[in-house]
Short mmCIF file of C-alpha atoms (C1' of nucleotides) in Angstrom, two decimals:
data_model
loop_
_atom_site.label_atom_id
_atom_site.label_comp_id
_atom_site.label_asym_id
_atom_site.label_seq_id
_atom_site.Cartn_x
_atom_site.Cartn_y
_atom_site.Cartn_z
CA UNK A 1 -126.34 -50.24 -91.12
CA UNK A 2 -129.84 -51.65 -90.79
CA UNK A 3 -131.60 -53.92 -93.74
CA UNK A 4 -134.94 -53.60 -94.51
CA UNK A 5 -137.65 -56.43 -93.17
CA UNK A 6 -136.77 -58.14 -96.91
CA UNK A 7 -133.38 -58.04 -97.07
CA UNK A 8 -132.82 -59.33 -93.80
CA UNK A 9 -134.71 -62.75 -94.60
CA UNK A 10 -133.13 -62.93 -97.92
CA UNK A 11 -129.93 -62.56 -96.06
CA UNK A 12 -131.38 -65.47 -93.58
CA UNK A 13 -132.40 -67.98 -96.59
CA UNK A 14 -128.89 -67.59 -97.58
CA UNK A 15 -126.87 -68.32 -94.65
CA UNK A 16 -129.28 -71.25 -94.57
CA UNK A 17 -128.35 -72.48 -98.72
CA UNK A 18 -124.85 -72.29 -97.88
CA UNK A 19 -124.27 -73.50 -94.44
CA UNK A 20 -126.07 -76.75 -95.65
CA UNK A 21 -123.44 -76.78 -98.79
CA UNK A 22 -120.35 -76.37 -96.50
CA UNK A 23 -122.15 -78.72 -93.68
CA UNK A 24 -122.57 -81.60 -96.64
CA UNK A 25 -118.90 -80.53 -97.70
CA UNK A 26 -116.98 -80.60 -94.66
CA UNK A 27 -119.08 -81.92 -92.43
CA UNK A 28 -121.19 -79.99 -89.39
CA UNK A 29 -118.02 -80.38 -86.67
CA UNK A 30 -116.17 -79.96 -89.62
CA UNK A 31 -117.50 -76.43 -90.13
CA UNK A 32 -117.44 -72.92 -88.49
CA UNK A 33 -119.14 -70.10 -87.84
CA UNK A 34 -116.85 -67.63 -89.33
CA UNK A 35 -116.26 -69.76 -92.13
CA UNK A 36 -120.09 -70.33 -92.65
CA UNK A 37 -120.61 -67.12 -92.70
CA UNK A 38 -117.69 -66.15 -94.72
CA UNK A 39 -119.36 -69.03 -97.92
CA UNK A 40 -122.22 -66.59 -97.60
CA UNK A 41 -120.69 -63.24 -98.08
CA UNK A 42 -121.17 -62.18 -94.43
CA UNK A 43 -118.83 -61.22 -91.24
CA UNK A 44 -118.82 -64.00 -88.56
CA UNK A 45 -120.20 -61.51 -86.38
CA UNK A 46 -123.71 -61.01 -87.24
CA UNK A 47 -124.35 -64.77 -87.10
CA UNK A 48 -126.83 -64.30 -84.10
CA UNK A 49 -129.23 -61.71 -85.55
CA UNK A 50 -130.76 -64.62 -87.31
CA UNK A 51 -129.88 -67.79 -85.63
CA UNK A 52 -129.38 -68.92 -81.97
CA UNK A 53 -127.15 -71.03 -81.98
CA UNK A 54 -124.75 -73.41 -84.20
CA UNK A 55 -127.91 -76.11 -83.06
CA UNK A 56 -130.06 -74.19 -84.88
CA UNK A 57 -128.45 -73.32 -88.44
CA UNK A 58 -127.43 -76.90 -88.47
CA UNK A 59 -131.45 -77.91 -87.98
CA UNK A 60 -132.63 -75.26 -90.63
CA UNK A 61 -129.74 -75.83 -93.10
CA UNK A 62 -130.87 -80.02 -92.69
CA UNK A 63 -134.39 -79.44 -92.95
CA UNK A 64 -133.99 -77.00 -96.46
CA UNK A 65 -131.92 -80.21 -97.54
CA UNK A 66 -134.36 -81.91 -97.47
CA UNK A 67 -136.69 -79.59 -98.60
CA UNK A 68 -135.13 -79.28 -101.59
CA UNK A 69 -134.34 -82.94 -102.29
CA UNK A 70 -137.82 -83.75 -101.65
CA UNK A 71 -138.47 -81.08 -104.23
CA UNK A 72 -136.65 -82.18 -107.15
CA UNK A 73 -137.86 -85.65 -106.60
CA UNK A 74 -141.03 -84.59 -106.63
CA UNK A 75 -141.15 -82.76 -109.98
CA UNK A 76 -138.76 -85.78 -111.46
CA UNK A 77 -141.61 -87.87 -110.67
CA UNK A 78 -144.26 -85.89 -112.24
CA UNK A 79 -142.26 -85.39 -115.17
CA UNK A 80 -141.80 -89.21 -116.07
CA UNK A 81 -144.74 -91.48 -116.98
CA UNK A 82 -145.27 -94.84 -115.26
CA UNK A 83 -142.98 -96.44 -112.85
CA UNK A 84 -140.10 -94.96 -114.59
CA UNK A 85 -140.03 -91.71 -112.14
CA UNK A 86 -138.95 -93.91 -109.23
CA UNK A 87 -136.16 -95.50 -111.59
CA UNK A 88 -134.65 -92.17 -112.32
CA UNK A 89 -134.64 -91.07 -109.22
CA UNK A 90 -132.94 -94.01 -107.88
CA UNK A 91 -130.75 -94.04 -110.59
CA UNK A 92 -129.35 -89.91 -109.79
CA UNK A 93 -128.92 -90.83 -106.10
CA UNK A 94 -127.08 -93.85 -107.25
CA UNK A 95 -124.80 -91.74 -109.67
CA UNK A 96 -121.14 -90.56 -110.05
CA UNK A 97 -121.93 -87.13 -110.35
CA UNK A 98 -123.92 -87.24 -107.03
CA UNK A 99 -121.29 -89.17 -105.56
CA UNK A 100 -118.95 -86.76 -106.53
CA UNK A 101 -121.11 -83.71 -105.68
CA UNK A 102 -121.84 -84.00 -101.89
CA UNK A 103 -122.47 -80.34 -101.13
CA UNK A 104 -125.63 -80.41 -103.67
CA UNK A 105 -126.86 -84.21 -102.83
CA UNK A 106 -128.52 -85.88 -99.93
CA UNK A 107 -127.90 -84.54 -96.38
CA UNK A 108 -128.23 -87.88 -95.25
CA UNK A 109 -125.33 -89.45 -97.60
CA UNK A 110 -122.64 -86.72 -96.48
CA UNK A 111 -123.78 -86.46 -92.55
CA UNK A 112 -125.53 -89.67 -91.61
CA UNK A 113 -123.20 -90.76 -88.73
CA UNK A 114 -122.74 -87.16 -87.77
CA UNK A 115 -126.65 -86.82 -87.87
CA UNK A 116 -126.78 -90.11 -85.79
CA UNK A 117 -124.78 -88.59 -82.95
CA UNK A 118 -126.37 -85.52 -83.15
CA UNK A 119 -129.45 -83.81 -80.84
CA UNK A 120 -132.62 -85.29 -80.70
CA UNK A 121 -133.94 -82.07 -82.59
CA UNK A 122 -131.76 -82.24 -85.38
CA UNK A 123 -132.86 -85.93 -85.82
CA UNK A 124 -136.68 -85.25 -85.64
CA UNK A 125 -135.85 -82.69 -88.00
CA UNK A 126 -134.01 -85.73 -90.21
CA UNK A 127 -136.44 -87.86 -89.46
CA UNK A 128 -139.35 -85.71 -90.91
CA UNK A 129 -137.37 -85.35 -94.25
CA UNK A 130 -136.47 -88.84 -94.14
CA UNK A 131 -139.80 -90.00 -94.33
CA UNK A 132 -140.81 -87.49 -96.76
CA UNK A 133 -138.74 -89.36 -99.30
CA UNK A 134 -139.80 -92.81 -98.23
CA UNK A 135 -143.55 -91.84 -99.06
CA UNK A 136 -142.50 -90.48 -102.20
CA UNK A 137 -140.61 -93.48 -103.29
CA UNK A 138 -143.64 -95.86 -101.65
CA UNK A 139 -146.50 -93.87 -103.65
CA UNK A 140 -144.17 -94.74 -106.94
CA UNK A 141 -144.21 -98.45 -106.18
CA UNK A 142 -146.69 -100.72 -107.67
CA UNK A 143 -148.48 -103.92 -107.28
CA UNK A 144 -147.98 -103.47 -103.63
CA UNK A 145 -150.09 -102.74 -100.77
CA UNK A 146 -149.28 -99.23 -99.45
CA UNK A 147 -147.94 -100.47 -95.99
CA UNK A 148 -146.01 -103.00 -97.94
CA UNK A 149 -144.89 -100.42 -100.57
CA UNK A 150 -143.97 -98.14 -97.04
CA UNK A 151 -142.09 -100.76 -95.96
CA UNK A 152 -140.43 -101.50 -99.28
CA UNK A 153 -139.48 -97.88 -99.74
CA UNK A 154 -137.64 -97.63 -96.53
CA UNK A 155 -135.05 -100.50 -96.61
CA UNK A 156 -134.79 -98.78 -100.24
CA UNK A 157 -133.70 -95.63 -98.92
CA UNK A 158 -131.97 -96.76 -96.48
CA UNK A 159 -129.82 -99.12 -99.40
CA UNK A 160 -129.10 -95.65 -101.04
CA UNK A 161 -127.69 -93.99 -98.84
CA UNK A 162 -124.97 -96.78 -97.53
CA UNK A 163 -124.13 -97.13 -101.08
CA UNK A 164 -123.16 -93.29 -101.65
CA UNK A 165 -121.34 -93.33 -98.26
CA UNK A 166 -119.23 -96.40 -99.43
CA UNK A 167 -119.08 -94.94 -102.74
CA UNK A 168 -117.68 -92.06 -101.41
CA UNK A 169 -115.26 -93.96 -98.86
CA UNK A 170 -113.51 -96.51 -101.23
CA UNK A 171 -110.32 -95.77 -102.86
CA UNK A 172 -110.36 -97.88 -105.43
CA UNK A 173 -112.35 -96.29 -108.31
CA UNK A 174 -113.81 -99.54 -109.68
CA UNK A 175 -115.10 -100.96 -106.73
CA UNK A 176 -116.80 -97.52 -105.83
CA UNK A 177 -118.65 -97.12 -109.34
CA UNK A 178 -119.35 -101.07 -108.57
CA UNK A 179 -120.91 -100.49 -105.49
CA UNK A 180 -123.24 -98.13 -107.49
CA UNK A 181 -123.87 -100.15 -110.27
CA UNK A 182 -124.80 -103.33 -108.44
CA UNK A 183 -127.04 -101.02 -105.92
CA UNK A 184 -128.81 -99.94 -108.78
CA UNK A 185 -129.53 -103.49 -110.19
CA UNK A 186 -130.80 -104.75 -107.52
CA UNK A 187 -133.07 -101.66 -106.49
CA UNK A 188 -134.12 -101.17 -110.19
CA UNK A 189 -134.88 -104.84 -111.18
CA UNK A 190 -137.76 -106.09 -108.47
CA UNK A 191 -139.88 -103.09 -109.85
CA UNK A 192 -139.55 -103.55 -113.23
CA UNK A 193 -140.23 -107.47 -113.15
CA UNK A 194 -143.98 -106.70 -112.83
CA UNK A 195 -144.30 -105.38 -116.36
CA UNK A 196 -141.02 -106.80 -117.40
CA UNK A 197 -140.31 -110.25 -117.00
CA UNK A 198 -142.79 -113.41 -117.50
CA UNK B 1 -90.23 -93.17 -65.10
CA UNK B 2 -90.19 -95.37 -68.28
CA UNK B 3 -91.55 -98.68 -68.76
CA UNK B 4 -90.18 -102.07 -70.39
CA UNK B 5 -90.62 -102.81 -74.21
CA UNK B 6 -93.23 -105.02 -73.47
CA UNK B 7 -95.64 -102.88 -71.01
CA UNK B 8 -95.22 -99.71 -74.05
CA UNK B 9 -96.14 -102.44 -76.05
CA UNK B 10 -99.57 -103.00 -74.43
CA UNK B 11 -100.26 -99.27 -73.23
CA UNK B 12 -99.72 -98.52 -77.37
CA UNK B 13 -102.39 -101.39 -77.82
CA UNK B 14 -104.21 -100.60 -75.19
CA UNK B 15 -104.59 -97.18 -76.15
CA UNK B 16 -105.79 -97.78 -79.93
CA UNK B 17 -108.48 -100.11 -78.49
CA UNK B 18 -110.00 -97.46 -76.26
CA UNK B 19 -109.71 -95.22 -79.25
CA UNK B 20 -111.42 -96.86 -81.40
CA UNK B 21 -114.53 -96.66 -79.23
CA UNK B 22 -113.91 -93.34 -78.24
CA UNK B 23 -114.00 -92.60 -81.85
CA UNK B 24 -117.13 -94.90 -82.89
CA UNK B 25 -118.90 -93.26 -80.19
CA UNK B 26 -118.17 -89.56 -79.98
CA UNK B 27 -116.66 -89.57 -83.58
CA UNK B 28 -113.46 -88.77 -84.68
CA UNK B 29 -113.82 -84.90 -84.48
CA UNK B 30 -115.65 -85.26 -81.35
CA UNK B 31 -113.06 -86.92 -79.73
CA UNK B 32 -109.99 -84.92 -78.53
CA UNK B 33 -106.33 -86.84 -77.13
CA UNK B 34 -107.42 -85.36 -73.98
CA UNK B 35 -109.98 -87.52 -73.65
CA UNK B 36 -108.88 -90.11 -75.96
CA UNK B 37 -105.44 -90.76 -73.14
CA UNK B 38 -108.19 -90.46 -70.30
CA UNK B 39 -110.39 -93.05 -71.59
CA UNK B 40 -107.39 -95.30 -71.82
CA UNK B 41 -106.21 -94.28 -68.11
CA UNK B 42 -103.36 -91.94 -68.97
CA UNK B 43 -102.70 -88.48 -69.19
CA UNK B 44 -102.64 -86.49 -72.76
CA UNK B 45 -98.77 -85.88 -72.79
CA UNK B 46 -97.81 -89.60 -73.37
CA UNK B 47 -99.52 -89.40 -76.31
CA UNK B 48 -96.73 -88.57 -78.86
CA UNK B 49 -94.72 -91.02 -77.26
CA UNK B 50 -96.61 -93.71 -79.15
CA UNK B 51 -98.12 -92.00 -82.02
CA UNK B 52 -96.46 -89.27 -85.20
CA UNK B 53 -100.27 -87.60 -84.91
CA UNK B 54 -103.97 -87.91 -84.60
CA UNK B 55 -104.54 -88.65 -88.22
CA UNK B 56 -102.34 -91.63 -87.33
CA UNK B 57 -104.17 -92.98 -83.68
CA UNK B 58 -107.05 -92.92 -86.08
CA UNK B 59 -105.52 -95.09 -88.96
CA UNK B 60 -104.31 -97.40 -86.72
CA UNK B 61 -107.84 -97.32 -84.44
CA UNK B 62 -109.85 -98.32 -87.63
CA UNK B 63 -107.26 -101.02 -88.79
CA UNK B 64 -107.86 -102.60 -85.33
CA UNK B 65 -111.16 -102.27 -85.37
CA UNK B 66 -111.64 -104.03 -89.05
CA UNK B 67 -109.15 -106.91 -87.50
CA UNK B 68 -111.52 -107.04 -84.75
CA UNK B 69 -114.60 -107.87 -86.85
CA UNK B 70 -113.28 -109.64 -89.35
CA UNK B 71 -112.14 -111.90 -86.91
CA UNK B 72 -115.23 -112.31 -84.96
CA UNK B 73 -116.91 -113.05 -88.62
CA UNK B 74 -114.66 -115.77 -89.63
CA UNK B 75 -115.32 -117.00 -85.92
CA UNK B 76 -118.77 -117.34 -86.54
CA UNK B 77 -119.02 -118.52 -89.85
CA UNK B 78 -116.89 -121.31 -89.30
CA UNK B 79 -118.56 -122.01 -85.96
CA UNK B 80 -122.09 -122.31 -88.03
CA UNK B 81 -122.56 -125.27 -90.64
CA UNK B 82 -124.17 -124.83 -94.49
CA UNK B 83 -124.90 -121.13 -95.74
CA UNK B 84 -126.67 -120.63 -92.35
CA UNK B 85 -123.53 -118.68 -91.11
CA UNK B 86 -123.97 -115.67 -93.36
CA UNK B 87 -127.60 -115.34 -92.15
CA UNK B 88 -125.95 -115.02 -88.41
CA UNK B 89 -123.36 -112.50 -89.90
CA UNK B 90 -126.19 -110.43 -91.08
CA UNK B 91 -128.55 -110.74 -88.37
CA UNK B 92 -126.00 -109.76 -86.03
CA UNK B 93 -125.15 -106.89 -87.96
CA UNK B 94 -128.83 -105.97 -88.36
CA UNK B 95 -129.14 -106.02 -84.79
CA UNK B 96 -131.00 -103.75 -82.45
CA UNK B 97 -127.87 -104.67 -80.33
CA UNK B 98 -125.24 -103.53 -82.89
CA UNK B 99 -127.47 -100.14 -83.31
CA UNK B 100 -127.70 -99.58 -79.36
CA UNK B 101 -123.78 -99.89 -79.27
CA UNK B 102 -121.77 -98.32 -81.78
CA UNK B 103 -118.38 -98.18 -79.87
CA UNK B 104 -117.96 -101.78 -80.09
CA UNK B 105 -119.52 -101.91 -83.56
CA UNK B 106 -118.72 -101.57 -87.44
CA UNK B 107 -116.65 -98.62 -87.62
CA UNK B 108 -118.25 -97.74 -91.29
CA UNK B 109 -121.85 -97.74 -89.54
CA UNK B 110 -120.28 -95.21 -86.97
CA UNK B 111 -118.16 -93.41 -88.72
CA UNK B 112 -118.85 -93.83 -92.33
CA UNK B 113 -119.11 -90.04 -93.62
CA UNK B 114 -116.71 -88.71 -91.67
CA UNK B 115 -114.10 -91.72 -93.13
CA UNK B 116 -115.73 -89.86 -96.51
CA UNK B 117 -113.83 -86.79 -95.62
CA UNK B 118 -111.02 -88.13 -94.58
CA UNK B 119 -107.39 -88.53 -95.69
CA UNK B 120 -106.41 -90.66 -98.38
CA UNK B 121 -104.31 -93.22 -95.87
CA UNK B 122 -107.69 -93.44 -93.88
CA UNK B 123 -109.91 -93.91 -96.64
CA UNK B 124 -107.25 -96.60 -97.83
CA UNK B 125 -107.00 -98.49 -94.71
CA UNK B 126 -110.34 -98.77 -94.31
CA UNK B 127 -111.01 -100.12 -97.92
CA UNK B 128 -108.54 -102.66 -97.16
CA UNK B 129 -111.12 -103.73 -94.39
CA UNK B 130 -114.35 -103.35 -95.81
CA UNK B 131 -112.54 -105.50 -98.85
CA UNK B 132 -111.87 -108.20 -96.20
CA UNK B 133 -115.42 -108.25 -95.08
CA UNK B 134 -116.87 -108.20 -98.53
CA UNK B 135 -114.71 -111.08 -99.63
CA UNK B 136 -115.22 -113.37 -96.38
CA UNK B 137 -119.09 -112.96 -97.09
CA UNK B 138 -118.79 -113.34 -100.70
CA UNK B 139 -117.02 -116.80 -99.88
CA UNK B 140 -120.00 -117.62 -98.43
CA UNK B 141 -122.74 -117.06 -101.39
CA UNK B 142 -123.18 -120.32 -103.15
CA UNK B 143 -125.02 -120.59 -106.51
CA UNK B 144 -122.60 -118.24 -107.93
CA UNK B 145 -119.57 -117.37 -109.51
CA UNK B 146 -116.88 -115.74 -107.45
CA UNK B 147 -116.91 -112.38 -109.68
CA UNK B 148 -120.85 -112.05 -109.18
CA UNK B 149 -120.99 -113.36 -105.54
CA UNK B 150 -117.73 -110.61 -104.76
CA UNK B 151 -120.23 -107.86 -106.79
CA UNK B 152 -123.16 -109.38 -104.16
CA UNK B 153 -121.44 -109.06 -100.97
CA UNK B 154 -120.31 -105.30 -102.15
CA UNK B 155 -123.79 -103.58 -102.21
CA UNK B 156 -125.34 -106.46 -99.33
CA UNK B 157 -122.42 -105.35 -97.44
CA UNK B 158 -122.75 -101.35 -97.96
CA UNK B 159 -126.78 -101.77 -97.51
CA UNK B 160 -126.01 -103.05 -94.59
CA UNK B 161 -124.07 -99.97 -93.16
CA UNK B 162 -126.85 -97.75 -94.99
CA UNK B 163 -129.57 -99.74 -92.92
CA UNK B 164 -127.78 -99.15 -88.95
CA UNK B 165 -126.67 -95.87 -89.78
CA UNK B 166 -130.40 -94.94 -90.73
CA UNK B 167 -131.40 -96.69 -87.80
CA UNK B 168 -129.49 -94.09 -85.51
CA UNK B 169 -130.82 -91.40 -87.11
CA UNK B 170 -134.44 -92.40 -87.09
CA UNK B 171 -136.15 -91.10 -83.63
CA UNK B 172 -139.23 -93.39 -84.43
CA UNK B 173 -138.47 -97.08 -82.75
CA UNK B 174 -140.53 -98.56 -85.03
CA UNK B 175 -139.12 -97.24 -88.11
CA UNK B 176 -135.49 -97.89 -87.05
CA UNK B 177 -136.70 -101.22 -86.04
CA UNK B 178 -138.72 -101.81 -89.28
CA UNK B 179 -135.31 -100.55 -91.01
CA UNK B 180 -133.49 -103.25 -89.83
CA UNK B 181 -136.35 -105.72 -89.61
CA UNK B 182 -137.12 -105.17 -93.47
CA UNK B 183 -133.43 -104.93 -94.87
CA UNK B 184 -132.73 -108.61 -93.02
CA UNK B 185 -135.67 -109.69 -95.16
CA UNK B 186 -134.30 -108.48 -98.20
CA UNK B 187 -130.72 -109.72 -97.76
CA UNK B 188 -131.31 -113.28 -96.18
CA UNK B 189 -134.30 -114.40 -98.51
CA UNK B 190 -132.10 -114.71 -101.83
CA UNK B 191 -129.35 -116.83 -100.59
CA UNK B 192 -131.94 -119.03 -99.04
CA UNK B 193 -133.98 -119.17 -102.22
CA UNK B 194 -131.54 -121.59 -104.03
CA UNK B 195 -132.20 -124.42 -100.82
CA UNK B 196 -135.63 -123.49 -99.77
CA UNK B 197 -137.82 -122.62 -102.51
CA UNK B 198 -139.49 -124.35 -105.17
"C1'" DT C 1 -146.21 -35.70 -95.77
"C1'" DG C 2 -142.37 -34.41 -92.71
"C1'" DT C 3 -139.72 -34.75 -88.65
"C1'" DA C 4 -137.61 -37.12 -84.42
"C1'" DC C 5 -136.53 -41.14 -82.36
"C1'" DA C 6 -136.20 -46.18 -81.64
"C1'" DT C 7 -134.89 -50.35 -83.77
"C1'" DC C 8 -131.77 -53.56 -85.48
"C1'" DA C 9 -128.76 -55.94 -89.61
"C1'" DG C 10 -124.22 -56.15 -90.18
"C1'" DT C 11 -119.18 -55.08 -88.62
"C1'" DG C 12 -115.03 -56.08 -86.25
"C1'" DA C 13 -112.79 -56.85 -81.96
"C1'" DA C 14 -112.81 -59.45 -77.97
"C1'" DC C 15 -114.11 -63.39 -74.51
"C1'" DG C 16 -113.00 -68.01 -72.44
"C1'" DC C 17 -112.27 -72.62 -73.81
"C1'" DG C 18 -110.62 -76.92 -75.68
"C1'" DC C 19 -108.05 -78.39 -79.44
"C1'" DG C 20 -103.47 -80.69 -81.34
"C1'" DT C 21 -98.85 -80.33 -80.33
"C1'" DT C 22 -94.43 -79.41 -77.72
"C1'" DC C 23 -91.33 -79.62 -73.90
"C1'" DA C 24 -88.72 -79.91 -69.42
"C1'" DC C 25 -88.70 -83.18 -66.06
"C1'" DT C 26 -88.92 -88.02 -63.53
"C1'" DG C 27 -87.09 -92.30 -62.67
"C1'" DA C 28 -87.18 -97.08 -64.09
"C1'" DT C 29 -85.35 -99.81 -68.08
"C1'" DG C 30 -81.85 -101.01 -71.34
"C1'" DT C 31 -76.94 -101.01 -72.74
"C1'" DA C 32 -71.86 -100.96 -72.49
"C1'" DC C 33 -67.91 -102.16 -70.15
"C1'" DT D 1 -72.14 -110.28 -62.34
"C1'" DG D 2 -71.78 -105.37 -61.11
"C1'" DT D 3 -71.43 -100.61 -62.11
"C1'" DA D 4 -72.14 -96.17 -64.89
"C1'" DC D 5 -74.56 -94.02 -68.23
"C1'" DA D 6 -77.92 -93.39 -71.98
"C1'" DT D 7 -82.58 -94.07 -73.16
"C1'" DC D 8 -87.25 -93.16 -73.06
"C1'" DA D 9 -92.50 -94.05 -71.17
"C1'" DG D 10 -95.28 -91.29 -68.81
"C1'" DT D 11 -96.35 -86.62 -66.31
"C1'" DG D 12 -98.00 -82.06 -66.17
"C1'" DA D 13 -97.57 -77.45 -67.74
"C1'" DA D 14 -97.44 -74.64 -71.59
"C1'" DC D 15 -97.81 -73.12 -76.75
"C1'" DG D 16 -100.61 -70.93 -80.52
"C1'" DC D 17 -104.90 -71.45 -82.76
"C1'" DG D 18 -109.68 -71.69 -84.06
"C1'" DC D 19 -113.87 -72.56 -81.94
"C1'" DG D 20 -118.78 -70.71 -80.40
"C1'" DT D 21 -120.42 -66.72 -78.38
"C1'" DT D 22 -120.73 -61.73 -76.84
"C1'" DC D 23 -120.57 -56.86 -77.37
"C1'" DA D 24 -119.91 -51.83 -78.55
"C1'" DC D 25 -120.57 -49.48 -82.55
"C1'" DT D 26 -122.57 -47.91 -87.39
"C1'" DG D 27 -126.09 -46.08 -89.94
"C1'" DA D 28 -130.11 -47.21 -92.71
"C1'" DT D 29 -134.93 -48.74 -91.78
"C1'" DG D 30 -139.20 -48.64 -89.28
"C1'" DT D 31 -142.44 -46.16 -86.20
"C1'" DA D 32 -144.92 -42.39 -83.85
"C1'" DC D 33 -146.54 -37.96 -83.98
#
DNA sequence: TGTACATCAGTGAACGCGCGTTCACTGATGTAC
DNA sequence: TGTACATCAGTGAACGCGCGTTCACTGATGTAC
């Protein structure tokens, strides 16, 4: 039974939001068609009226990720005055509840090594996103030369995300809220001491 | 035709070593026993002669592979005099060497968010191991208490993994290099603050 | 605006393939006397 | 020390299963007149 023009692209954006909730879940090897398709409602069958292949869900699913992450950091920012935007969003990635919550949180905490293995279209696609971020966290960062604060913002990132993966990893539940905390000291302090400290 | 104590011994051995960088390269989902038993020169069948399951080959894979760099650290740092050892720990690990060749590299840098997912006896060994590393670099952090310099080496040591794994991803050379090139910076400058500055 | 036909979103069954695991078989090793 | 038998490391074929992908079919939607 056909869909209408509309319903058909809702039906895409869909597949899309949940594929990229079972792919930060379970991982993209981790996760299959049928059962991609069954998180969104649908019959496994009817996966290729809107997608190619597995390759391409995986790309679109990554870049709404990011999409989305870029998003809600965007309007955190604006929301906060001062230099205080780039604190809470540095101090959500670095929380329990995102560490706890990888099929909402970054695409790059849950999949990283599988991302780093993967196609180099899906990690142009990661890339892109990736750097999205990194400008948004740079543009927050004061008292710095942009191609400093660039530069700044990436080992930054980068800091993040290895501390939600080993987080996430750890057993012990000390040393993973630890591993947090200390991430968050040390990425929280150096832009504070400007107005801070002296 | 069966073999002596000793040569099982070594195939076992033998076997775990090309596993783990079968694993580190291809991943741990990406790699089947097929391939796994070919990669050590044997064919798949043998394979429950020397381990209960996968889930084991892998526990045991990322135990050796731990052992393996622990070792080579402590070989280093007591090869190096002063603090100047932990610089070459992280430089090596910061390497566009170590990003270039994950199979015979940090397991968490390879395999870090699939470990994430994994069972609780993985995610256990493999604290055991990061634990080992954290503790052999806090040991090596002077101007500090033991408690602090433990909570140092736990997010220098997770950045660490966050900064190579990004690197992978990054199709840019220059930003993966820059990745690197920017989180040395930012991890060998303090320690070498308390001798060098002022 | 109404009718006739082409299109295609979604279903459900099927495809070949590689996965983890099992098993009968082999012949050299280990053990008992 | 020598002989007889049990053990078991490694082989190669087979198992059921879930994977990504394909396809015939359906009926509502879109298009042409």
């Amino acid at each position: 039974m056909r869909r209408s023009r509309q319903e058909a692209a809702e039906t895409r954006r869909h597949i899309i939001e949940s594929a990229a909730t079972e792919f930060c879940n379970n991982g993209i090897d981790g996760t299959g068609l049928a059962g991609l398709m069954a998180a969104a409602g649908f019959t496994h069958g009817g996966f290729y009226k809107h997608f190619e292949s597995k390759e391409q869900v995986v790309e679109d699913a990554l870049t709404l990720s990011f999409e989305s992450m870029v998003g809600s950091a965007q309007r955190a920012l604006s929301a906060s005055a001062d230099n205080r935007g780039l604190q809470t969003l540095i101090s959500r990635y670095l929380s329990v509840d995102h560490r706890d919550d990888a099929g909402h949180g970054c695409p790059l905490a849950a999949l990283g090594c599988e991302i780093a293995r993967g196609s180099d279209s899906v990690r142009e696609a990661v890339t892109i996103g990736f750097l999205e971020m990194v400008d948004l966290m740079a543009d927050q960062i004061d008292g710095m030369p942009p191609t400093a604060a660039r530069k700044e913002a990436l080992w930054m990132f980068s800091t993040m995300v290895g501390a939600v993966t080993m987080a996430r990893i750890v057993t012990d539940p000390e040393v993973s809220a630890a591993i947090l905390r200390e991430t968050r000291r040390h990425l929280i302090r150096p832009s504070v001491k400007s107005t801070d400290s002296r």
